[in-house]
CSV table of C-alpha atoms in Angstrom, one decimal:
chain,number,residue,atom,x,y,z
A,1,UNK,CA,118.3,14.1,56.1
A,2,UNK,CA,115.1,12.5,55.3
A,3,UNK,CA,112.3,14.3,53.7
A,4,UNK,CA,108.2,13.1,55.2
A,5,UNK,CA,104.8,14.1,53.8
A,6,UNK,CA,102.4,14.7,55.8
A,7,UNK,CA,99.8,12.0,56.0
A,8,UNK,CA,96.3,13.2,54.8
A,9,UNK,CA,94.3,9.9,55.3
A,10,UNK,CA,93.1,6.9,52.9
A,11,UNK,CA,91.6,8.4,49.3
A,12,UNK,CA,87.6,7.9,48.9
A,13,UNK,CA,87.7,8.0,45.0
A,14,UNK,CA,86.9,4.4,44.9
A,15,UNK,CA,84.1,4.2,47.3
A,16,UNK,CA,82.2,7.3,45.5
A,17,UNK,CA,82.4,5.2,42.2
A,18,UNK,CA,81.0,2.4,43.5
A,19,UNK,CA,78.3,4.4,45.3
A,20,UNK,CA,77.5,6.0,41.7
A,21,UNK,CA,77.4,2.7,40.0
A,22,UNK,CA,75.2,1.3,42.9
A,23,UNK,CA,72.9,4.1,42.5
A,24,UNK,CA,72.5,3.6,38.4
A,25,UNK,CA,71.8,0.0,39.0
A,26,UNK,CA,68.9,1.0,41.4
A,27,UNK,CA,67.5,3.6,39.0
A,28,UNK,CA,67.3,1.3,36.2
A,29,UNK,CA,65.8,-1.3,38.1
A,30,UNK,CA,63.2,1.4,39.0
A,31,UNK,CA,62.9,2.3,35.2
A,32,UNK,CA,62.5,-1.3,34.0
A,33,UNK,CA,59.3,-1.8,36.6
A,34,UNK,CA,58.0,1.6,36.1
A,35,UNK,CA,58.7,3.6,33.2
A,36,UNK,CA,56.3,1.3,31.2
A,37,UNK,CA,53.3,3.1,32.6
A,38,UNK,CA,54.5,6.5,31.1
A,39,UNK,CA,55.4,5.6,27.7
A,40,UNK,CA,52.8,6.8,25.0
A,41,UNK,CA,52.9,5.4,21.8
A,42,UNK,CA,51.5,7.3,19.1
A,43,UNK,CA,51.9,7.9,15.2
A,44,UNK,CA,54.6,10.7,15.5
A,45,UNK,CA,56.7,8.1,17.7
A,46,UNK,CA,57.0,7.2,21.5
A,47,UNK,CA,57.2,9.8,24.0
A,48,UNK,CA,57.7,9.8,28.1
A,49,UNK,CA,54.7,11.8,29.4
A,50,UNK,CA,54.1,12.1,33.5
A,51,UNK,CA,51.0,12.6,34.4
A,52,UNK,CA,51.8,15.3,36.9
A,53,UNK,CA,53.0,17.4,34.8
A,54,UNK,CA,51.7,17.2,31.4
A,55,UNK,CA,48.7,19.3,31.7
A,56,UNK,CA,47.7,19.2,27.9
A,57,UNK,CA,47.5,15.6,27.9
A,58,UNK,CA,43.9,14.3,26.8
A,59,UNK,CA,42.4,13.0,29.2
A,60,UNK,CA,40.9,9.9,27.0
A,61,UNK,CA,44.6,8.5,26.1
A,62,UNK,CA,45.9,5.6,27.2
A,63,UNK,CA,49.3,4.7,27.8
A,64,UNK,CA,50.2,1.4,26.3
A,65,UNK,CA,51.6,-1.3,28.6
A,66,UNK,CA,54.2,-2.0,25.9
A,67,UNK,CA,55.0,-1.2,22.7
A,68,UNK,CA,53.5,-2.7,19.7
A,69,UNK,CA,56.1,-4.6,17.0
A,70,UNK,CA,55.4,-1.8,14.6
A,71,UNK,CA,53.0,1.3,14.2
A,72,UNK,CA,51.4,2.3,11.3
A,73,UNK,CA,49.1,4.9,10.8
A,74,UNK,CA,46.2,4.4,8.2
A,75,UNK,CA,43.5,7.2,7.6
A,76,UNK,CA,40.7,5.5,5.9
A,77,UNK,CA,37.9,8.0,4.0
A,78,UNK,CA,34.7,5.9,4.5
A,79,UNK,CA,32.5,6.0,1.4
A,80,UNK,CA,29.1,7.2,2.0
A,81,UNK,CA,26.3,4.2,2.0
A,82,UNK,CA,24.4,4.4,-1.5
A,83,UNK,CA,20.9,5.8,-0.8
A,84,UNK,CA,17.9,3.2,-0.7
A,85,UNK,CA,15.9,3.2,-4.0
A,86,UNK,CA,12.8,5.4,-3.4
A,87,UNK,CA,11.0,4.1,-6.4
A,88,UNK,CA,7.0,3.4,-5.6
A,89,UNK,CA,6.4,-0.3,-5.9
A,90,UNK,CA,4.2,-1.1,-8.9
A,91,UNK,CA,0.8,-1.9,-8.5
A,92,UNK,CA,0.2,-5.4,-10.2
A,93,UNK,CA,-2.3,-5.7,-12.9
A,94,UNK,CA,-5.6,-7.3,-12.2
A,95,UNK,CA,-5.4,-11.2,-13.1
A,96,UNK,CA,-9.0,-11.6,-12.7
A,97,UNK,CA,-11.0,-13.8,-15.5
A,98,UNK,CA,-14.3,-14.6,-14.9
A,99,UNK,CA,-17.9,-14.5,-15.6
A,100,UNK,CA,-20.7,-12.8,-14.6
A,101,UNK,CA,-23.8,-14.2,-13.1
A,102,UNK,CA,-26.9,-12.3,-13.4
A,103,UNK,CA,-29.5,-11.8,-10.9
A,104,UNK,CA,-32.0,-13.6,-13.0
A,105,UNK,CA,-29.7,-17.0,-12.6
A,106,UNK,CA,-29.7,-17.2,-9.2
A,107,UNK,CA,-32.3,-19.3,-8.4
A,108,UNK,CA,-31.6,-21.7,-11.6
A,109,UNK,CA,-29.6,-24.6,-10.1
A,110,UNK,CA,-29.2,-26.2,-14.0
A,111,UNK,CA,-27.8,-23.0,-15.5
A,112,UNK,CA,-25.8,-22.0,-12.2
A,113,UNK,CA,-24.3,-25.8,-12.8
A,114,UNK,CA,-23.8,-25.0,-16.4
A,115,UNK,CA,-21.8,-21.7,-15.7
A,116,UNK,CA,-19.6,-23.4,-13.0
A,117,UNK,CA,-19.1,-26.1,-15.7
A,118,UNK,CA,-17.7,-23.4,-18.2
A,119,UNK,CA,-15.9,-21.4,-15.9
A,120,UNK,CA,-13.6,-24.3,-14.6
A,121,UNK,CA,-13.4,-26.2,-18.1
A,122,UNK,CA,-12.1,-22.8,-19.6
A,123,UNK,CA,-9.5,-22.1,-16.4
A,124,UNK,CA,-11.7,-19.4,-15.0
A,125,UNK,CA,-10.9,-18.2,-11.5
A,126,UNK,CA,-13.9,-15.7,-10.8
A,127,UNK,CA,-17.5,-15.5,-10.8
A,128,UNK,CA,-19.4,-12.9,-10.1
A,129,UNK,CA,-22.9,-12.9,-8.9
A,130,UNK,CA,-25.7,-9.8,-9.1
A,131,UNK,CA,-27.4,-9.5,-5.6
A,132,UNK,CA,-28.4,-6.3,-6.2
A,133,UNK,CA,-29.4,-5.2,-9.7
A,134,UNK,CA,-29.9,-2.1,-11.7
A,135,UNK,CA,-33.5,-1.9,-10.4
A,136,UNK,CA,-32.5,-1.7,-6.8
A,137,UNK,CA,-34.1,-5.3,-6.6
A,138,UNK,CA,-32.1,-7.3,-3.6
A,139,UNK,CA,-32.0,-10.7,-4.4
A,140,UNK,CA,-33.7,-12.9,-1.7
A,141,UNK,CA,-31.2,-14.3,0.9
A,142,UNK,CA,-32.1,-17.8,0.3
A,143,UNK,CA,-31.5,-17.8,-3.5
A,144,UNK,CA,-27.9,-16.0,-3.1
A,145,UNK,CA,-27.0,-18.6,-0.3
A,146,UNK,CA,-28.4,-21.6,-2.6
A,147,UNK,CA,-26.4,-20.1,-5.5
A,148,UNK,CA,-23.4,-19.4,-3.4
A,149,UNK,CA,-23.5,-23.7,-2.6
A,150,UNK,CA,-24.3,-24.6,-6.0
A,151,UNK,CA,-21.3,-22.4,-7.4
A,152,UNK,CA,-18.3,-23.2,-4.5
A,153,UNK,CA,-15.1,-24.6,-5.9
A,154,UNK,CA,-11.9,-24.0,-4.6
A,155,UNK,CA,-10.6,-22.8,-8.1
A,156,UNK,CA,-13.1,-20.1,-8.2
A,157,UNK,CA,-13.7,-16.6,-6.5
A,158,UNK,CA,-17.1,-15.8,-5.7
A,159,UNK,CA,-17.8,-11.9,-5.9
A,160,UNK,CA,-20.8,-10.3,-4.8
A,161,UNK,CA,-21.9,-7.3,-7.5
A,162,UNK,CA,-24.4,-4.8,-6.4
A,163,UNK,CA,-25.5,-1.5,-8.7
A,164,UNK,CA,-24.4,1.4,-6.3
A,165,UNK,CA,-26.7,4.6,-7.2
A,166,UNK,CA,-28.5,3.4,-9.9
A,167,UNK,CA,-31.3,2.5,-8.0
A,168,UNK,CA,-35.3,2.2,-9.5
A,169,UNK,CA,-36.4,1.1,-6.2
A,170,UNK,CA,-35.3,2.7,-3.0
A,171,UNK,CA,-35.6,5.8,-4.7
A,172,UNK,CA,-39.3,5.3,-4.9
A,173,UNK,CA,-39.7,4.2,-1.3
A,174,UNK,CA,-37.3,6.9,0.2
A,175,UNK,CA,-38.6,10.3,-1.8
A,176,UNK,CA,-35.3,11.7,-0.4
A,177,UNK,CA,-33.2,9.7,-1.7
A,178,UNK,CA,-33.6,10.1,-5.3
A,179,UNK,CA,-32.2,13.0,-7.9
A,180,UNK,CA,-34.9,14.9,-8.4
A,181,UNK,CA,-35.8,17.3,-11.4
A,182,UNK,CA,-35.4,21.1,-11.3
A,183,UNK,CA,-39.2,21.4,-11.2
A,184,UNK,CA,-40.6,19.7,-8.3
A,185,UNK,CA,-39.9,16.2,-6.3
A,186,UNK,CA,-40.1,14.0,-9.1
A,187,UNK,CA,-37.2,11.4,-9.6
A,188,UNK,CA,-35.5,12.0,-12.2
A,189,UNK,CA,-34.9,9.7,-15.3
A,190,UNK,CA,-32.1,8.9,-17.4
A,191,UNK,CA,-32.2,7.4,-21.1
A,192,UNK,CA,-32.4,4.2,-20.0
A,193,UNK,CA,-35.3,5.1,-17.4
A,194,UNK,CA,-33.0,4.6,-14.5
A,195,UNK,CA,-33.7,6.5,-11.4
A,196,UNK,CA,-30.6,7.7,-9.2
A,197,UNK,CA,-29.9,7.9,-5.8
A,198,UNK,CA,-28.6,10.9,-4.7
A,199,UNK,CA,-24.9,11.2,-3.6
A,200,UNK,CA,-25.2,14.1,-1.5
A,201,UNK,CA,-27.9,13.0,0.8
A,202,UNK,CA,-26.1,11.5,3.8
A,203,UNK,CA,-28.8,8.5,4.7
A,204,UNK,CA,-28.5,7.9,0.9
A,205,UNK,CA,-25.1,7.1,0.8
A,206,UNK,CA,-25.6,5.0,4.0
A,207,UNK,CA,-27.8,3.0,2.4
A,208,UNK,CA,-25.3,2.2,-0.4
A,209,UNK,CA,-23.1,1.4,2.4
A,210,UNK,CA,-25.6,-1.1,4.2
A,211,UNK,CA,-26.2,-2.8,0.9
A,212,UNK,CA,-22.6,-3.8,0.8
A,213,UNK,CA,-22.5,-4.8,4.8
A,214,UNK,CA,-25.3,-7.4,3.3
A,215,UNK,CA,-23.1,-9.3,1.0
A,216,UNK,CA,-20.4,-9.4,4.0
A,217,UNK,CA,-23.7,-10.8,6.0
A,218,UNK,CA,-24.4,-13.1,3.5
A,219,UNK,CA,-20.8,-14.9,3.6
A,220,UNK,CA,-18.7,-12.5,0.2
A,221,UNK,CA,-15.0,-11.7,1.1
A,222,UNK,CA,-15.1,-9.6,-1.8
A,223,UNK,CA,-18.0,-6.7,-3.6
A,224,UNK,CA,-17.6,-5.4,-6.9
A,225,UNK,CA,-20.2,-2.1,-7.2
A,226,UNK,CA,-21.3,-0.7,-10.3
A,227,UNK,CA,-22.3,3.0,-10.9
A,228,UNK,CA,-20.3,4.3,-8.2
A,229,UNK,CA,-20.9,8.1,-9.7
A,230,UNK,CA,-23.2,10.8,-10.4
A,231,UNK,CA,-25.5,10.6,-13.6
A,232,UNK,CA,-23.2,11.2,-16.5
A,233,UNK,CA,-25.7,11.2,-19.8
A,234,UNK,CA,-29.3,12.4,-20.4
A,235,UNK,CA,-30.8,15.6,-19.6
A,236,UNK,CA,-28.2,16.8,-16.8
A,237,UNK,CA,-29.5,20.2,-16.9
A,238,UNK,CA,-32.6,19.5,-15.6
A,239,UNK,CA,-31.2,17.9,-12.7
A,240,UNK,CA,-31.7,19.3,-9.2
A,241,UNK,CA,-29.6,17.5,-6.1
A,242,UNK,CA,-31.2,19.8,-3.3
A,243,UNK,CA,-30.4,21.8,-0.3
A,244,UNK,CA,-27.5,19.5,0.6
A,245,UNK,CA,-25.2,19.7,-2.6
A,246,UNK,CA,-22.9,22.0,-1.2
A,247,UNK,CA,-19.9,20.8,-2.9
A,248,UNK,CA,-18.6,19.5,-6.0
A,249,UNK,CA,-19.5,16.1,-7.3
A,250,UNK,CA,-15.7,14.6,-6.7
A,251,UNK,CA,-16.2,16.0,-2.9
A,252,UNK,CA,-19.2,14.4,-2.4
A,253,UNK,CA,-18.2,10.7,-4.3
A,254,UNK,CA,-14.9,10.9,-2.1
A,255,UNK,CA,-16.7,11.5,1.0
A,256,UNK,CA,-18.7,8.4,0.1
A,257,UNK,CA,-15.5,6.6,-0.2
A,258,UNK,CA,-14.4,7.4,3.0
A,259,UNK,CA,-17.5,6.4,4.6
A,260,UNK,CA,-17.6,3.4,2.8
A,261,UNK,CA,-13.5,2.4,3.3
A,262,UNK,CA,-14.8,3.1,7.7
A,263,UNK,CA,-17.4,0.7,7.4
A,264,UNK,CA,-16.5,-2.1,5.2
A,265,UNK,CA,-13.6,-3.9,7.2
A,266,UNK,CA,-13.0,-7.3,6.3
A,267,UNK,CA,-14.1,-7.1,2.7
A,268,UNK,CA,-12.5,-6.4,-0.2
A,269,UNK,CA,-14.8,-3.7,-2.5
A,270,UNK,CA,-13.6,-2.9,-6.1
A,271,UNK,CA,-15.6,-1.0,-8.7
A,272,UNK,CA,-16.3,-0.1,-12.0
A,273,UNK,CA,-14.8,3.3,-13.2
A,274,UNK,CA,-15.4,5.5,-15.8
A,275,UNK,CA,-13.4,4.7,-19.1
A,276,UNK,CA,-12.1,8.7,-19.2
A,277,UNK,CA,-11.2,8.5,-15.3
A,278,UNK,CA,-8.9,5.4,-16.3
A,279,UNK,CA,-7.4,7.4,-19.2
A,280,UNK,CA,-7.2,11.2,-17.7
A,281,UNK,CA,-7.6,10.7,-14.1
A,282,UNK,CA,-10.6,12.3,-13.4
A,283,UNK,CA,-14.7,12.8,-14.5
A,284,UNK,CA,-16.1,16.0,-12.6
A,285,UNK,CA,-19.5,15.3,-14.1
A,286,UNK,CA,-19.5,12.2,-12.6
A,287,UNK,CA,-17.7,12.6,-9.4
A,288,UNK,CA,-14.6,10.2,-10.0
A,289,UNK,CA,-11.6,11.1,-8.8
A,290,UNK,CA,-8.7,8.1,-10.2
A,291,UNK,CA,-6.5,8.5,-7.2
A,292,UNK,CA,-9.5,8.2,-4.5
A,293,UNK,CA,-10.7,5.2,-6.1
A,294,UNK,CA,-7.2,3.4,-6.3
A,295,UNK,CA,-6.9,4.5,-2.9
A,296,UNK,CA,-10.1,2.9,-1.5
A,297,UNK,CA,-10.8,-0.3,-4.1
A,298,UNK,CA,-9.4,-3.2,-4.3
A,299,UNK,CA,-9.5,-3.5,-8.0
A,300,UNK,CA,-11.1,-1.5,-10.8
A,301,UNK,CA,-13.4,-2.4,-13.8
A,302,UNK,CA,-14.6,-0.9,-16.8
A,303,UNK,CA,-17.0,-1.6,-19.1
A,304,UNK,CA,-16.1,-2.1,-23.0
A,305,UNK,CA,-17.4,-2.2,-26.3
A,306,UNK,CA,-16.6,-4.7,-28.8
A,307,UNK,CA,-12.9,-3.5,-29.1
A,308,UNK,CA,-10.2,-2.9,-26.4
A,309,UNK,CA,-10.0,0.9,-25.1
A,310,UNK,CA,-6.4,2.1,-24.5
A,311,UNK,CA,-6.4,2.8,-21.0
A,312,UNK,CA,-3.7,4.6,-18.8
A,313,UNK,CA,-3.9,2.1,-15.5
A,314,UNK,CA,-4.7,-1.3,-15.7
A,315,UNK,CA,-8.2,-2.6,-14.9
A,316,UNK,CA,-10.6,-5.7,-15.2
A,317,UNK,CA,-12.4,-5.4,-18.8
A,318,UNK,CA,-15.8,-6.4,-18.8
A,319,UNK,CA,-17.4,-7.6,-22.5
A,320,UNK,CA,-20.9,-8.1,-23.0
A,321,UNK,CA,-21.6,-11.7,-24.1
A,322,UNK,CA,-23.0,-10.6,-27.6
A,323,UNK,CA,-19.7,-8.9,-28.4
A,324,UNK,CA,-16.7,-10.6,-30.0
A,325,UNK,CA,-15.1,-12.4,-27.1
A,326,UNK,CA,-11.4,-12.6,-26.1
A,327,UNK,CA,-9.9,-10.8,-29.0
A,328,UNK,CA,-6.4,-12.1,-29.8
A,329,UNK,CA,-4.9,-9.2,-27.8
A,330,UNK,CA,-6.7,-9.9,-25.0
A,331,UNK,CA,-6.2,-13.2,-24.4
A,332,UNK,CA,-2.2,-12.6,-23.9
A,333,UNK,CA,-3.0,-9.3,-21.9
A,334,UNK,CA,-2.2,-8.9,-18.1
A,335,UNK,CA,-5.1,-7.3,-17.8
A,336,UNK,CA,-7.9,-9.3,-16.1
A,337,UNK,CA,-11.5,-9.3,-17.8
A,338,UNK,CA,-15.2,-10.4,-17.2
A,339,UNK,CA,-17.6,-11.5,-19.6
A,340,UNK,CA,-21.3,-9.8,-18.9
A,341,UNK,CA,-24.7,-11.5,-19.8
A,342,UNK,CA,-27.9,-10.6,-18.8
A,343,UNK,CA,-29.5,-13.8,-19.4
A,344,UNK,CA,-26.4,-16.2,-19.0
A,345,UNK,CA,-26.4,-16.9,-22.5
A,346,UNK,CA,-22.8,-17.1,-23.6
A,347,UNK,CA,-21.5,-18.7,-26.4
A,348,UNK,CA,-20.1,-22.5,-26.8
A,349,UNK,CA,-16.3,-22.5,-27.3
A,350,UNK,CA,-15.9,-18.7,-26.4
A,351,UNK,CA,-13.6,-19.4,-23.5
A,352,UNK,CA,-11.1,-21.7,-25.4
């Protein structure tokens, strides 16, 4: 007898395999389009990060759209930039080469022309006109203006020279301005028979500044002040500076420098410095402080004897006309110089 198996229906295995294949194809398609947005390339390799499940991810991390051809991590420690040099800029030495024109010559056109010719033929660059002398006399305005016109030249700088605190005139007309003897209200006189303005008196200091401003009114753009100090020679023990002398000489002189700087806007002011002020930085008797002078004045000058002194600071040397002019060492010096004569009698050939 024949045997029959019971019918269980058509097998579904093939259909299941087909469905699995189709699902994998769909997932692969999804991965191709969406997974790159969750790939993060780091120095340790590539990792898959899903924002919803990655609580430790850095908020600034930005996933890359596509992996680079190669990833190389290079750590460079930047070398510190060298510190800029803080060396102070050296102050250039003065280069003035010139002649001093005494006040007695200002009203003499022929002598002025001779000095101008001498300066130009000798390659000099400066003429210093004495408009207020040690006697305290101011040259007449018309005389100064005529001298400026006669001496003017594009190759020459004209500078006004004024005696600051030696003044035999205002100390007589303004008795409170003068340095006194301790025995009374008589003006003290030094060995050269000069009377001195008292730097402790505010009105007296202002008078000196007004003389500088007068030079500016006459058209000068530079001024050279002489005797910017207290008396340093003579019977100093017999001097009285009065009740207003409440500080040191240096403090009083520095106050004058401050007042001068505040008022002399637009004019370059230079000054004679005492020789030991330049050499040591200070003259307490004269009240000169080198640092204050350097901060106030455009240049410094120093009166010299026949030989050139050894100075710690560059300065314009001022030689008397009867000395041995321009020694060999000075001809090539970087320091400036002036030749000063009381009467304008400059030796022929002195500036060759």
